[in-house]
CSV table of C-alpha atoms and ligand atoms in Angstrom, one decimal:
chain,number,residue,atom,x,y,z
A,1,UNK,CA,-53.2,62.0,-152.0
A,2,UNK,CA,-56.3,59.7,-151.3
A,3,UNK,CA,-55.4,56.6,-152.9
A,4,UNK,CA,-55.6,55.2,-156.4
A,5,UNK,CA,-52.8,54.2,-158.5
A,6,UNK,CA,-50.1,55.6,-161.2
A,7,UNK,CA,-50.2,53.7,-164.6
A,8,UNK,CA,-47.1,53.8,-166.7
A,9,UNK,CA,-46.9,54.2,-170.4
A,10,UNK,CA,-43.7,54.5,-173.1
A,11,UNK,CA,-43.7,55.8,-176.5
A,12,UNK,CA,-41.1,56.8,-178.9
A,13,UNK,CA,-41.4,60.4,-179.7
A,14,UNK,CA,-41.5,59.6,-182.9
A,15,UNK,CA,-45.0,57.8,-182.7
A,16,UNK,CA,-46.1,61.0,-180.7
A,17,UNK,CA,-48.6,61.5,-183.3
A,18,UNK,CA,-50.1,57.8,-184.6
A,19,UNK,CA,-49.4,56.1,-181.0
A,20,UNK,CA,-49.7,58.6,-178.8
A,21,UNK,CA,-52.6,60.3,-179.4
A,22,UNK,CA,-54.8,57.9,-180.4
A,23,UNK,CA,-53.8,56.1,-177.3
A,24,UNK,CA,-54.6,59.3,-175.6
A,25,UNK,CA,-58.0,59.2,-177.0
A,26,UNK,CA,-59.5,56.7,-176.4
A,27,UNK,CA,-58.7,56.8,-172.8
A,28,UNK,CA,-60.3,60.3,-172.7
A,29,UNK,CA,-63.6,58.6,-174.5
A,30,UNK,CA,-63.8,56.0,-172.7
A,31,UNK,CA,-63.5,57.9,-169.6
A,32,UNK,CA,-65.9,60.3,-170.4
A,33,UNK,CA,-69.6,59.9,-169.0
A,34,UNK,CA,-72.1,59.8,-171.8
A,35,UNK,CA,-75.4,61.1,-170.2
A,36,UNK,CA,-73.3,64.9,-169.4
A,37,UNK,CA,-73.7,67.4,-172.5
A,38,UNK,CA,-71.6,69.5,-171.0
A,39,UNK,CA,-68.7,67.7,-169.0
A,40,UNK,CA,-66.4,69.7,-167.1
A,41,UNK,CA,-62.8,70.6,-168.5
A,42,UNK,CA,-59.7,68.0,-167.9
A,43,UNK,CA,-56.8,69.5,-167.2
A,44,UNK,CA,-53.1,66.8,-169.0
A,45,UNK,CA,-50.7,67.9,-167.4
A,46,UNK,CA,-47.3,67.5,-169.1
A,47,UNK,CA,-43.6,68.7,-169.3
A,48,UNK,CA,-40.8,68.1,-171.1
A,49,UNK,CA,-40.1,68.9,-174.5
A,50,UNK,CA,-43.0,67.5,-176.0
A,51,UNK,CA,-45.2,69.6,-174.0
A,52,UNK,CA,-44.1,72.5,-176.4
A,53,UNK,CA,-43.5,70.8,-179.4
A,54,UNK,CA,-46.7,68.8,-179.6
A,55,UNK,CA,-48.7,72.1,-177.9
A,56,UNK,CA,-50.6,73.1,-180.7
A,57,UNK,CA,-51.2,69.0,-182.1
A,58,UNK,CA,-53.2,67.8,-179.2
A,59,UNK,CA,-54.9,71.1,-178.3
A,60,UNK,CA,-56.6,70.7,-182.3
A,61,UNK,CA,-56.9,67.0,-181.6
A,62,UNK,CA,-58.8,67.6,-178.3
A,63,UNK,CA,-61.3,69.9,-180.6
A,64,UNK,CA,-61.6,67.8,-183.6
A,65,UNK,CA,-62.7,65.0,-181.2
A,66,UNK,CA,-64.6,67.6,-179.2
A,67,UNK,CA,-63.3,66.7,-176.2
A,68,UNK,CA,-63.4,69.7,-172.9
A,69,UNK,CA,-60.0,69.1,-171.8
A,70,UNK,CA,-56.8,71.7,-171.7
A,71,UNK,CA,-53.1,71.2,-171.7
A,72,UNK,CA,-50.7,72.4,-169.0
A,73,UNK,CA,-47.2,72.1,-170.0
A,74,UNK,CA,-45.1,72.6,-167.5
A,75,UNK,CA,-41.4,73.4,-166.6
A,76,UNK,CA,-39.0,70.2,-167.1
A,77,UNK,CA,-36.5,70.8,-164.3
A,78,UNK,CA,-39.3,71.9,-161.8
A,79,UNK,CA,-41.0,68.8,-162.8
A,80,UNK,CA,-38.1,66.4,-162.8
A,81,UNK,CA,-37.3,67.1,-159.1
A,82,UNK,CA,-41.2,67.6,-157.9
A,83,UNK,CA,-41.1,63.8,-159.4
A,84,UNK,CA,-37.6,63.2,-157.6
A,85,UNK,CA,-38.5,64.7,-153.7
A,86,UNK,CA,-42.3,62.6,-154.0
A,87,UNK,CA,-40.8,59.2,-155.5
A,88,UNK,CA,-38.1,59.2,-152.1
A,89,UNK,CA,-40.8,60.4,-149.8
A,90,UNK,CA,-44.0,59.0,-150.1
A,91,UNK,CA,-43.3,55.5,-152.2
A,92,UNK,CA,-41.2,52.9,-150.3
A,93,UNK,CA,-38.6,50.2,-151.8
A,94,UNK,CA,-38.3,52.8,-155.1
A,95,UNK,CA,-34.8,54.3,-154.0
A,96,UNK,CA,-32.0,51.7,-154.2
A,97,UNK,CA,-27.5,51.9,-153.8
A,98,UNK,CA,-25.6,49.6,-155.6
A,99,UNK,CA,-23.3,47.9,-152.9
A,100,UNK,CA,-19.9,47.6,-154.8
A,101,UNK,CA,-18.6,45.3,-152.2
A,102,UNK,CA,-21.3,43.1,-152.0
A,103,UNK,CA,-22.4,43.5,-155.4
A,104,UNK,CA,-25.9,43.8,-155.7
A,105,UNK,CA,-28.4,46.9,-154.9
A,106,UNK,CA,-30.3,47.5,-151.9
A,107,UNK,CA,-33.0,49.8,-151.0
A,108,UNK,CA,-33.5,52.9,-148.7
A,109,UNK,CA,-35.9,53.5,-145.6
A,110,UNK,CA,-38.4,56.5,-147.1
A,111,UNK,CA,-37.1,59.3,-145.7
A,112,UNK,CA,-38.3,62.7,-143.9
A,113,UNK,CA,-38.9,66.0,-146.6
A,114,UNK,CA,-36.5,67.5,-144.7
A,115,UNK,CA,-33.1,65.4,-144.1
A,116,UNK,CA,-33.3,65.0,-148.3
A,117,UNK,CA,-31.2,67.9,-149.1
A,118,UNK,CA,-28.9,69.5,-150.9
A,119,UNK,CA,-28.4,66.7,-153.7
A,120,UNK,CA,-27.8,66.6,-157.3
A,121,UNK,CA,-30.2,64.4,-159.7
A,122,UNK,CA,-28.6,63.7,-162.8
A,123,UNK,CA,-31.3,62.8,-165.5
A,124,UNK,CA,-29.9,60.4,-168.0
A,125,UNK,CA,-32.4,60.9,-171.0
A,126,UNK,CA,-31.3,62.0,-174.8
A,127,UNK,CA,-28.7,63.9,-173.5
A,128,UNK,CA,-28.0,64.7,-169.8
A,129,UNK,CA,-29.4,66.7,-167.2
A,130,UNK,CA,-28.0,67.8,-163.9
A,131,UNK,CA,-29.9,69.6,-161.5
A,132,UNK,CA,-28.3,70.4,-158.3
A,133,UNK,CA,-31.5,70.8,-155.4
A,134,UNK,CA,-31.3,72.7,-152.4
A,135,UNK,CA,-34.8,72.8,-150.3
A,136,UNK,CA,-38.2,71.9,-151.7
A,137,UNK,CA,-38.7,74.3,-155.0
A,138,UNK,CA,-35.4,75.3,-154.7
A,139,UNK,CA,-33.5,74.7,-158.0
A,140,UNK,CA,-30.2,75.3,-160.4
A,141,UNK,CA,-29.7,73.2,-163.4
A,142,UNK,CA,-26.4,74.1,-163.0
A,143,UNK,CA,-24.5,71.3,-166.0
A,144,UNK,CA,-25.2,68.6,-168.5
A,145,UNK,CA,-23.9,67.1,-170.9
A,146,UNK,CA,-24.8,66.4,-174.9
A,147,UNK,CA,-23.8,62.5,-174.7
A,148,UNK,CA,-26.0,60.3,-173.2
A,149,UNK,CA,-29.3,57.7,-173.9
A,150,UNK,CA,-29.1,59.1,-177.7
A,151,UNK,CA,-25.3,58.7,-177.6
A,152,UNK,CA,-25.5,55.1,-176.6
A,153,UNK,CA,-28.7,54.4,-178.3
A,154,UNK,CA,-27.8,56.4,-182.0
A,155,UNK,CA,-24.2,55.0,-181.8
A,156,UNK,CA,-25.1,51.2,-181.6
A,157,UNK,CA,-27.7,51.4,-184.1
A,158,UNK,CA,-24.8,52.4,-186.1
A,159,UNK,CA,-22.4,49.7,-185.0
A,160,UNK,CA,-25.0,46.6,-184.4
A,161,UNK,CA,-27.8,45.3,-185.9
A,162,UNK,CA,-29.3,45.0,-182.7
A,163,UNK,CA,-33.4,46.2,-183.5
A,164,UNK,CA,-34.4,47.9,-180.4
A,165,UNK,CA,-33.1,49.5,-177.2
A,166,UNK,CA,-33.3,46.3,-174.9
A,167,UNK,CA,-31.7,44.0,-177.5
A,168,UNK,CA,-28.6,46.5,-177.2
A,169,UNK,CA,-28.3,46.6,-173.5
A,170,UNK,CA,-28.9,42.8,-173.6
A,171,UNK,CA,-25.9,42.7,-176.1
A,172,UNK,CA,-23.7,45.1,-173.8
A,173,UNK,CA,-24.5,42.1,-170.9
A,174,UNK,CA,-23.0,39.4,-172.9
A,175,UNK,CA,-19.7,41.4,-174.7
A,176,UNK,CA,-16.3,41.8,-173.1
A,177,UNK,CA,-15.0,45.1,-173.3
A,178,UNK,CA,-11.3,43.7,-173.0
A,179,UNK,CA,-11.2,43.0,-176.7
A,180,UNK,CA,-12.3,47.1,-177.4
A,181,UNK,CA,-11.0,48.7,-174.5
A,182,UNK,CA,-7.7,48.9,-173.8
A,183,UNK,CA,-6.5,48.7,-170.1
A,184,UNK,CA,-4.2,49.5,-167.8
A,185,UNK,CA,-2.7,46.3,-168.0
A,186,UNK,CA,-2.0,46.2,-171.6
A,187,UNK,CA,-0.3,49.2,-170.6
A,188,UNK,CA,1.3,48.5,-167.7
A,189,UNK,CA,1.4,44.9,-167.6
A,190,UNK,CA,0.1,44.7,-164.3
A,191,UNK,CA,-1.6,47.5,-162.2
A,192,UNK,CA,-0.3,51.0,-161.1
A,193,UNK,CA,-1.2,51.6,-157.6
A,194,UNK,CA,0.8,54.8,-157.7
A,195,UNK,CA,-2.3,56.7,-158.9
A,196,UNK,CA,-5.4,53.8,-158.0
A,197,UNK,CA,-5.8,51.9,-161.1
A,198,UNK,CA,-5.5,48.2,-161.7
A,199,UNK,CA,-5.0,46.0,-163.8
A,200,UNK,CA,-8.9,45.8,-165.2
A,201,UNK,CA,-9.1,49.8,-165.4
A,202,UNK,CA,-10.4,50.9,-169.0
A,203,UNK,CA,-6.9,52.9,-170.1
A,204,UNK,CA,-8.7,54.4,-172.9
A,205,UNK,CA,-11.8,53.3,-174.2
A,206,UNK,CA,-11.8,51.5,-177.4
A,207,UNK,CA,-8.4,51.9,-177.8
A,208,UNK,CA,-8.1,48.8,-178.9
A,209,UNK,CA,-10.1,48.9,-181.8
A,210,UNK,CA,-7.1,50.5,-183.7
A,211,UNK,CA,-4.3,48.4,-181.6
A,212,UNK,CA,-5.3,45.0,-181.8
A,213,UNK,CA,-8.4,44.5,-183.8
A,214,UNK,CA,-8.2,46.9,-186.7
A,215,UNK,CA,-9.0,44.1,-189.2
A,216,UNK,CA,-10.3,40.8,-187.3
A,217,UNK,CA,-14.2,40.8,-186.8
A,218,UNK,CA,-15.7,43.3,-183.6
A,219,UNK,CA,-18.1,41.1,-182.3
A,220,UNK,CA,-21.3,43.7,-181.5
A,221,UNK,CA,-21.6,42.2,-178.0
A,222,UNK,CA,-18.4,43.8,-177.3
A,223,UNK,CA,-18.8,47.2,-179.1
A,224,UNK,CA,-22.2,47.6,-176.8
A,225,UNK,CA,-19.8,47.1,-173.6
A,226,UNK,CA,-17.4,49.6,-174.5
A,227,UNK,CA,-19.7,52.3,-175.7
A,228,UNK,CA,-22.5,51.8,-172.1
A,229,UNK,CA,-19.0,51.6,-170.3
A,230,UNK,CA,-17.5,54.5,-171.9
A,231,UNK,CA,-20.7,56.8,-171.5
A,232,UNK,CA,-21.8,55.7,-168.2
A,233,UNK,CA,-18.2,56.8,-166.9
A,234,UNK,CA,-18.6,59.6,-168.8
A,235,UNK,CA,-21.5,60.1,-166.7
A,236,UNK,CA,-20.2,59.4,-163.6
A,237,UNK,CA,-16.8,61.5,-163.5
A,238,UNK,CA,-19.1,64.7,-164.7
A,239,UNK,CA,-21.4,64.1,-162.1
A,240,UNK,CA,-19.4,63.5,-159.4
A,241,UNK,CA,-17.6,66.8,-160.9
A,242,UNK,CA,-20.8,68.9,-160.7
A,243,UNK,CA,-21.8,67.6,-156.8
A,244,UNK,CA,-17.5,68.3,-155.7
A,245,UNK,CA,-18.8,71.5,-156.6
A,246,UNK,CA,-21.3,72.3,-154.9
A,247,UNK,CA,-20.1,70.1,-151.8
A,248,UNK,CA,-23.2,67.5,-152.5
A,249,UNK,CA,-22.7,63.8,-151.2
A,250,UNK,CA,-26.0,62.4,-152.5
A,251,UNK,CA,-26.2,62.1,-156.6
A,252,UNK,CA,-30.0,60.9,-157.6
A,253,UNK,CA,-29.6,59.0,-161.6
A,254,UNK,CA,-32.8,59.5,-163.6
A,255,UNK,CA,-33.5,58.6,-167.3
A,256,UNK,CA,-34.8,56.1,-169.4
A,257,UNK,CA,-30.7,55.2,-169.9
A,258,UNK,CA,-30.8,53.2,-167.5
A,259,UNK,CA,-34.0,51.4,-167.5
A,260,UNK,CA,-32.8,49.2,-164.3
A,261,UNK,CA,-29.8,47.6,-166.1
A,262,UNK,CA,-27.3,46.3,-163.6
A,263,UNK,CA,-24.6,47.6,-165.9
A,264,UNK,CA,-25.1,50.9,-166.2
A,265,UNK,CA,-26.1,51.3,-162.3
A,266,UNK,CA,-22.6,49.4,-161.6
A,267,UNK,CA,-20.8,51.9,-163.3
A,268,UNK,CA,-22.4,54.8,-162.4
A,269,UNK,CA,-21.9,53.9,-159.0
A,270,UNK,CA,-18.2,52.6,-159.1
A,271,UNK,CA,-17.1,55.6,-161.4
A,272,UNK,CA,-19.0,58.2,-158.1
A,273,UNK,CA,-17.3,56.3,-155.3
A,274,UNK,CA,-13.8,55.6,-157.5
A,275,UNK,CA,-13.0,59.3,-158.0
A,276,UNK,CA,-15.4,60.6,-154.6
A,277,UNK,CA,-13.1,57.3,-152.5
A,278,UNK,CA,-16.5,56.6,-150.7
A,279,UNK,CA,-17.6,60.4,-150.0
A,280,UNK,CA,-20.1,60.8,-151.9
A,281,UNK,CA,-23.3,58.2,-152.5
A,282,UNK,CA,-24.9,57.6,-155.6
A,283,UNK,CA,-29.2,56.9,-155.7
A,284,UNK,CA,-31.1,54.9,-158.6
A,285,UNK,CA,-34.6,54.6,-158.6
A,286,UNK,CA,-37.5,51.7,-159.6
A,287,UNK,CA,-39.6,54.4,-162.0
A,288,UNK,CA,-36.0,56.8,-163.0
A,289,UNK,CA,-37.7,57.0,-166.2
A,290,UNK,CA,-41.0,58.7,-164.9
A,291,UNK,CA,-40.0,61.4,-163.1
A,292,UNK,CA,-41.0,64.2,-165.0
A,293,UNK,CA,-45.0,63.0,-166.1
A,294,UNK,CA,-45.1,61.9,-162.1
A,295,UNK,CA,-43.9,65.8,-161.0
A,296,UNK,CA,-46.4,66.9,-163.1
A,297,UNK,CA,-48.9,65.0,-162.5
A,298,UNK,CA,-48.2,65.8,-158.5
A,299,UNK,CA,-48.1,69.6,-159.4
A,300,UNK,CA,-51.6,69.7,-160.6
A,301,UNK,CA,-53.6,72.5,-162.6
A,302,UNK,CA,-53.9,74.7,-159.5
A,303,UNK,CA,-50.3,75.7,-158.5
A,304,UNK,CA,-49.1,78.7,-160.3
A,305,UNK,CA,-46.2,78.2,-162.1
A,306,UNK,CA,-46.8,76.6,-165.5
A,307,UNK,CA,-44.8,77.6,-168.8
B,1,LIG,N1,-37.1,51.3,-175.8
B,1,LIG,C1,-36.7,52.6,-175.8
B,1,LIG,N2,-36.1,53.0,-176.9
B,1,LIG,C2,-35.0,54.0,-177.1
B,1,LIG,N3,-34.9,54.2,-176.5
B,1,LIG,C3,-34.7,53.8,-175.0
B,1,LIG,C4,-35.6,52.6,-174.5
B,1,LIG,N4,-35.3,52.6,-173.3
B,1,LIG,C5,-34.7,53.2,-172.4
B,1,LIG,N5,-34.4,54.2,-173.9
B,1,LIG,C6,-33.2,55.1,-173.7
B,1,LIG,O1,-33.7,56.1,-172.8
B,1,LIG,C7,-33.1,57.4,-173.9
B,1,LIG,C8,-34.4,58.4,-174.0
B,1,LIG,O2,-34.6,58.8,-171.9
B,1,LIG,P1,-36.0,59.4,-171.6
B,1,LIG,O3,-37.2,59.1,-172.0
B,1,LIG,O4,-35.8,59.2,-170.5
B,1,LIG,O5,-35.3,60.9,-172.1
B,1,LIG,P2,-36.0,61.8,-173.4
B,1,LIG,O6,-37.2,62.7,-172.5
B,1,LIG,O7,-36.1,61.2,-174.8
B,1,LIG,O8,-34.9,62.7,-173.3
B,1,LIG,P3,-34.2,64.3,-172.5
B,1,LIG,O9,-34.6,64.2,-171.5
B,1,LIG,O10,-33.1,64.9,-173.1
B,1,LIG,O11,-35.3,64.9,-173.4
B,1,LIG,C9,-32.9,56.8,-175.0
B,1,LIG,O12,-32.2,58.0,-175.4
B,1,LIG,C10,-31.9,55.6,-175.0
B,1,LIG,O13,-31.4,55.3,-174.1
B,2,LIG,C1,-32.2,69.0,-174.5
B,2,LIG,C2,-32.7,68.7,-172.7
B,2,LIG,C3,-32.9,69.6,-171.5
B,2,LIG,C4,-33.8,68.1,-173.2
B,2,LIG,O1,-34.6,67.2,-171.9
B,2,LIG,C5,-31.6,67.7,-172.4
B,2,LIG,O2,-31.9,66.7,-173.7
B,2,LIG,C6,-30.2,68.1,-172.4
B,2,LIG,O3,-29.9,68.3,-171.2
B,2,LIG,N1,-29.6,67.6,-172.9
B,2,LIG,C7,-27.9,68.3,-173.3
B,2,LIG,C8,-27.4,70.0,-173.4
B,2,LIG,C9,-26.4,70.3,-173.0
B,2,LIG,O4,-26.4,70.1,-172.1
B,2,LIG,O5,-25.5,70.4,-173.5
């Protein structure tokens, strides 16, 4: 690539027609050379469910505005790993780990393409996809979970009055899950060392709501933290099991569920480290929510495996 700058912008899927489409049209109109009566075809690389769901809407809208755009819909999983491979190998200060002993994040060095495989990608969007990657373009979706970002967002919309996702994450940051979760110490009165559980480990998510707080006020912050822990721990454990199935030692976590939120990053890292007894390493990305769009962009219209 000969330089340049990538710009990222998010829209809610629900607002695709009225916000995203309007934005795209404006952007194209601004960039079209008015003196050229026959502007060349410009390709729009698209991926994810939206590339299919909104294909007709996009085509019709470009026709209506007489814009010479051609949409190329690319496979979601393919784009995710193409984007991730590119970010791992080309962008400095992109990939980081969570050092559980020092309690902070640490950037990893750029890696050469020959040394990054095999790995597991765990993409946490609305739902969760787990993709085994064994070489350039060699990948297989080996699992998934319906308990993902959409679950946190949906359940916290029911359980709290948070207005948006950021507010939910801020609530989780302030909350105390010990008021909601039943801890090992609540059951044992102490650690259960024989099976590696400390008194502060969660024994049962949300169990205290019934046991102790049924008739008292539950703080939304505590609920947010408890649910964030439940979902992140669950994903971390499934990721570990999937990695174990194929002897993968490196797990990359992507998707907007993470949104750079330290509690989430810590919990995913902790779960993988706990279950693998330190044998597997979790990796995170600065641009975790854009793997698919970066991948589609990198592939470009010339590659022959569009949908
Ligand atoms: N501003 C936001 N508003 C809503 N959700 C957000 C926001 N920021 C992050 N999220 C989280 O990101 C999730 C969606 O992630 P992402 O956009 O990566 O996936 P998606 O493409 O919608 O889903 P999938 O990968 O399942 O198709 C939401 O469910 C929520 O947990
Ligand atoms: C359906 C997709 C692939 C859309 O991105 C994602 O939301 C997902 O992986 N959901 C989990 C579906 C499952 O594996 O049960």
